[in-house]
mmCIF file of C-alpha atoms in Angstrom:
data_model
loop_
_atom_site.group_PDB
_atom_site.id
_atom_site.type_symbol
_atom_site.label_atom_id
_atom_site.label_comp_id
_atom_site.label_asym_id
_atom_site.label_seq_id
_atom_site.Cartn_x
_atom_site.Cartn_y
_atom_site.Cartn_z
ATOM 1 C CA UNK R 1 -11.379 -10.121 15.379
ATOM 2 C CA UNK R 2 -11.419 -6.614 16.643
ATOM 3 C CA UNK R 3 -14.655 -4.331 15.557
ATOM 4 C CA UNK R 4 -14.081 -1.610 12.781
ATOM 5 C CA UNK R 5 -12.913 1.535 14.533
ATOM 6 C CA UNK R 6 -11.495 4.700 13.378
ATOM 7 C CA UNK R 7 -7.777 3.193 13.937
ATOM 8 C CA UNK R 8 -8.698 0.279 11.499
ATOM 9 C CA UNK R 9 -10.036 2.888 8.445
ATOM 10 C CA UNK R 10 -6.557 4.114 9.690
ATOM 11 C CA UNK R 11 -5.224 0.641 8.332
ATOM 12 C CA UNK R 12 -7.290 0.578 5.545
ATOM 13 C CA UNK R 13 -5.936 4.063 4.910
ATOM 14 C CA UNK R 14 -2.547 3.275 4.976
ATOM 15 C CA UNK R 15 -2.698 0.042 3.261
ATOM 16 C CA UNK R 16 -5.235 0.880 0.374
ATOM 17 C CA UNK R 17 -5.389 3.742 -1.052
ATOM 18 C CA UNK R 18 -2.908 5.496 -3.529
ATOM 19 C CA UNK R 19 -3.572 7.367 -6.527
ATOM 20 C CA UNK R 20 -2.759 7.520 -10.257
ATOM 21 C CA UNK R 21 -0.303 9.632 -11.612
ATOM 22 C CA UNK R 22 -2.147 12.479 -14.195
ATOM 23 C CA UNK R 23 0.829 13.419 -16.012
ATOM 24 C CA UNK R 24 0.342 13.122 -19.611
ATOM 25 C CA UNK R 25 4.477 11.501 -20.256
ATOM 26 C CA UNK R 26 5.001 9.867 -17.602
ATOM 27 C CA UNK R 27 5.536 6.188 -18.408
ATOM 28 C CA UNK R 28 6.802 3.466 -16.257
ATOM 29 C CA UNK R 29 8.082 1.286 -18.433
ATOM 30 C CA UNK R 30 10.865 4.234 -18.556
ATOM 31 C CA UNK R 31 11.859 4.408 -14.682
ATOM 32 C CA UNK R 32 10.199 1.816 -12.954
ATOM 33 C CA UNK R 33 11.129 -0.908 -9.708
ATOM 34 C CA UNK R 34 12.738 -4.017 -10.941
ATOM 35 C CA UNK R 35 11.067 -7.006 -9.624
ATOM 36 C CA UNK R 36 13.071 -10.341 -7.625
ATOM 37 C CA UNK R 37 12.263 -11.498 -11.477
ATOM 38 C CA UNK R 38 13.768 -8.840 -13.495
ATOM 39 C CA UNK R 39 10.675 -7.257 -14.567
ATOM 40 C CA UNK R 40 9.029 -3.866 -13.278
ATOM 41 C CA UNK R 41 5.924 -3.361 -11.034
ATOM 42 C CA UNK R 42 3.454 -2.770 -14.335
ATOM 43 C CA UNK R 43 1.617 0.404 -13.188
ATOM 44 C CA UNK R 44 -2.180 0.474 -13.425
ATOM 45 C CA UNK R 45 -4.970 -1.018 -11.409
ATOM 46 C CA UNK R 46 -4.812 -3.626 -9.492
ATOM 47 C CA UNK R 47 -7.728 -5.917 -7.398
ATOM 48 C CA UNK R 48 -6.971 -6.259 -4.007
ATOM 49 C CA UNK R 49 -7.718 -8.661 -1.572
ATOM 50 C CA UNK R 50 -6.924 -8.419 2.312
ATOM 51 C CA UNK R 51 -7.280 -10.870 4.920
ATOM 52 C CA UNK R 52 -6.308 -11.100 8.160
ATOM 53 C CA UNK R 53 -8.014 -9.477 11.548
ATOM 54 C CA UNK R 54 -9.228 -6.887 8.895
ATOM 55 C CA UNK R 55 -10.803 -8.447 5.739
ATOM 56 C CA UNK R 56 -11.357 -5.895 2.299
ATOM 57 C CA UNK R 57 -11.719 -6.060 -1.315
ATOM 58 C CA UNK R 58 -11.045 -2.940 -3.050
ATOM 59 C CA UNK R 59 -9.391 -1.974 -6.339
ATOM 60 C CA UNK R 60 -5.984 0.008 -6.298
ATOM 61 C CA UNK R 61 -4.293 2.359 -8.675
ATOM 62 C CA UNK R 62 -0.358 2.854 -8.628
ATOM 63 C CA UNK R 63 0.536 5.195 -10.577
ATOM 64 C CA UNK R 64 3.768 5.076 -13.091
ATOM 65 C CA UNK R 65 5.244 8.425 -11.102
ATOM 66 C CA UNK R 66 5.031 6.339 -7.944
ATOM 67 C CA UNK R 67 6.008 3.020 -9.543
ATOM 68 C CA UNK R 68 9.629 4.588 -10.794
ATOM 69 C CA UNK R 69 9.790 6.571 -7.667
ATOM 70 C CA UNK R 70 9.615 2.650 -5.441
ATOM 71 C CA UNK R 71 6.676 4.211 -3.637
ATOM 72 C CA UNK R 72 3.921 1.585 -2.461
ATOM 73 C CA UNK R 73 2.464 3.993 -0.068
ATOM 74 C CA UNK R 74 1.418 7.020 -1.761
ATOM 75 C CA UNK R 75 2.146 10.512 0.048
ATOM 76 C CA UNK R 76 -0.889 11.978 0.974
ATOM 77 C CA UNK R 77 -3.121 9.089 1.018
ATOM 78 C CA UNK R 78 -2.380 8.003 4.645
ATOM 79 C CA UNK R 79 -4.413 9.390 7.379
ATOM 80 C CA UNK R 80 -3.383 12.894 8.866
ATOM 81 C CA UNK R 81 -0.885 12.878 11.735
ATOM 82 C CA UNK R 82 0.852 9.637 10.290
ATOM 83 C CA UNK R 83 4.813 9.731 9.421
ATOM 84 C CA UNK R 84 6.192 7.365 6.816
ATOM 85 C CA UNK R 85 9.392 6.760 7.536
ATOM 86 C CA UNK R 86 10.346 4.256 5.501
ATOM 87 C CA UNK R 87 8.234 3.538 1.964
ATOM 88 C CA UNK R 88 10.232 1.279 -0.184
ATOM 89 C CA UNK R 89 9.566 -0.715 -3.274
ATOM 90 C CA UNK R 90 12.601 -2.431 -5.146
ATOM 91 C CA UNK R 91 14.386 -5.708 -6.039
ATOM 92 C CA UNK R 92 10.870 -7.357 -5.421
ATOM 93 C CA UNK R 93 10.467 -6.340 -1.634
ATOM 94 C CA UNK R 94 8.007 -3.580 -0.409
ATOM 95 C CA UNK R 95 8.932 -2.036 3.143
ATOM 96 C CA UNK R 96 6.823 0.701 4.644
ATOM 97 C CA UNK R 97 7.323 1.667 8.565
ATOM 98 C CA UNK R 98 5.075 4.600 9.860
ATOM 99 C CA UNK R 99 4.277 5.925 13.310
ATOM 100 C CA UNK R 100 1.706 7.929 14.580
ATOM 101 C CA UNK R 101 1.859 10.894 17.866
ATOM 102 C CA UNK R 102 -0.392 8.638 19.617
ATOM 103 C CA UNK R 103 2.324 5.666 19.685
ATOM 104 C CA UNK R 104 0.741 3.363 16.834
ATOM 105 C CA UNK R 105 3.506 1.704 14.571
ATOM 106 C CA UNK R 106 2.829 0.288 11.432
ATOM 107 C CA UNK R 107 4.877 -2.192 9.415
ATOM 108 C CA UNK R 108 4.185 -3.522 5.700
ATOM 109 C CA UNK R 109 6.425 -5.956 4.233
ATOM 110 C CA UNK R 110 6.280 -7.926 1.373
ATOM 111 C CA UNK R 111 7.037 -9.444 -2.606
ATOM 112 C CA UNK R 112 5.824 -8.013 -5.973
ATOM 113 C CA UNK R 113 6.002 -9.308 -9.293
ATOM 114 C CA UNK R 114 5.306 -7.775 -12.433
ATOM 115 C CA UNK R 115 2.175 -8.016 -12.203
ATOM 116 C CA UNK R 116 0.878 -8.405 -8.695
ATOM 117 C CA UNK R 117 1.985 -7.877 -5.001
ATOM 118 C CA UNK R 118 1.644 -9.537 -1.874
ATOM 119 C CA UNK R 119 2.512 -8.036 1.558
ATOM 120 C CA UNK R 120 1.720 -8.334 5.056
ATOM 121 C CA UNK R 121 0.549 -5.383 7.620
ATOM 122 C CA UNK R 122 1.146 -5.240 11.636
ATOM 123 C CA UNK R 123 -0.007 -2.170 13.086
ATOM 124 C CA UNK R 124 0.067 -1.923 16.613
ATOM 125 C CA UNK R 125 -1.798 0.797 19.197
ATOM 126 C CA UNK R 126 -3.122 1.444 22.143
ATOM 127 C CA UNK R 127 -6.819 1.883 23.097
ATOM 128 C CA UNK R 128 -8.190 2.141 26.253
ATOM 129 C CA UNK R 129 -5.102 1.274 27.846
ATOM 130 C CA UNK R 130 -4.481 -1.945 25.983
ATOM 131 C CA UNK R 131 -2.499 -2.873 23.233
ATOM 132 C CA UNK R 132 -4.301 -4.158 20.448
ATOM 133 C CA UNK R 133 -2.267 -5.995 17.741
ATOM 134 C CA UNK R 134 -3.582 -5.835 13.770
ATOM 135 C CA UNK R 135 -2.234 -8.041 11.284
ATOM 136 C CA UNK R 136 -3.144 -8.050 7.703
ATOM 137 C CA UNK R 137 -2.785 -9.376 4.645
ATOM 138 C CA UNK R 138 -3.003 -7.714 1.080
ATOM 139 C CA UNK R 139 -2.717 -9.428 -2.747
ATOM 140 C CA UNK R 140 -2.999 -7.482 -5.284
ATOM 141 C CA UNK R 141 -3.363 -8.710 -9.254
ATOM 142 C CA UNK R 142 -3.124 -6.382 -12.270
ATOM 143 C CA UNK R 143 -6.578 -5.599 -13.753
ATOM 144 C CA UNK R 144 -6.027 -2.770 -15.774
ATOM 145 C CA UNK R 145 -2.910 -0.061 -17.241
ATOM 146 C CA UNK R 146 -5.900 2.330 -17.066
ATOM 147 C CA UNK R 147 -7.316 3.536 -13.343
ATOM 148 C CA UNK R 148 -11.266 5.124 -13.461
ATOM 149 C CA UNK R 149 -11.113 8.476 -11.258
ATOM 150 C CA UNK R 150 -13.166 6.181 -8.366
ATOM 151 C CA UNK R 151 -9.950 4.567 -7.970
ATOM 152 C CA UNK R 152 -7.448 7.403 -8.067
#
C-alpha cells in the first residue's frame, strides 16, 4: 500500500467530495438518472466506504441538480489542474475519465441503485520516475435526503 501523498488527497478529491444543490425547487424526483432497476439515484447523503490501496470513510452529499444532470463527479470539487472528460451517471452505470498536465489518468466505473452506489477507481501517475498504480473501491448507502453544510 502506497503512503498518503498529495496525489492520493488527489484521489480522495476526485472520488469523494461533491456538494448539495442549494436551490430552493429543485427536486430530483422531477429529472433524475434512472437506475439498471427503474428507479432514480435518490439524492441526499450518502455513507461511504472505500477500500482498496486507499482505505476512507466519509459521508457524501449528491445533490438533486447533479443527480438529474447524471453527474457523479461534481464540477469544482476535483483538485485544480484536473480535466473531466467524461462524468456520466445513467441506466445504472457511473463512468468518469479525467486526466491531469502531469500525465495522471483516472478512471471510475461502476453500478447505482436507488439508493446506493458502488464503483471502482484506477488512477494511474508517475512519481519519481515510476508508475504507481491506485485502485479503489467506493460504496455508498443512502443515510439521509437532507446533507449538514460539513458535507456539502
Amino acid at each position: 500500500m502506497l503512503k498518503p501523498s498529495k496525489a492520493l488527497l488527489i484521489v480522495g478529491g476526485v472520488l469523494l467530495l461533491a456538494g448539495c444543490s442549494t436551490a430552493k425547487n429543485d427536486d430530483a424526483s422531477e429529472r433524475s438518472t434512472l437506475s439498471a432497476s427503474g428507479e432514480p439515484l435518490r439524492a441526499g447523503l450518502y455513507r461511504v466506504v472505500q477500500t482498496g490501496d486507499v482505505d476512507h470513510q466519509d459521508e457524501r452529499c449528491i445533490g438533486a441538480a447533479d443527480v438529474a444532470a447524471g453527474r457523479f463527479a461534481v464540477p469544482g470539487t476535483i483538485e485544480d489542474g484536473w480535466t473531466v472528460d467524461t462524468n456520466r451517471m445513467s441506466g445504472g452505470m457511473i463512468e468518469v475519465a479525467a486526466r491531469h498536465p502531469s500525465g495522471s489518468r483516472l478512471n471510475i466505473e461502476g453500478t447505482f441503485q436507488k439508493e446506493s452506489f458502488d464503483v471502482e477507481g484506477t488512477m494511474e501517475m508517475e512519481l519519481n520516475g515510476e508508475t504507481h498504480v491506485i485502485r479503489t473501491r467506493q460504496v455508498g448507502e443512502f443515510v439521509s435526503p437532507a446533507c449538514p453544510a460539513e458535507a456539502a
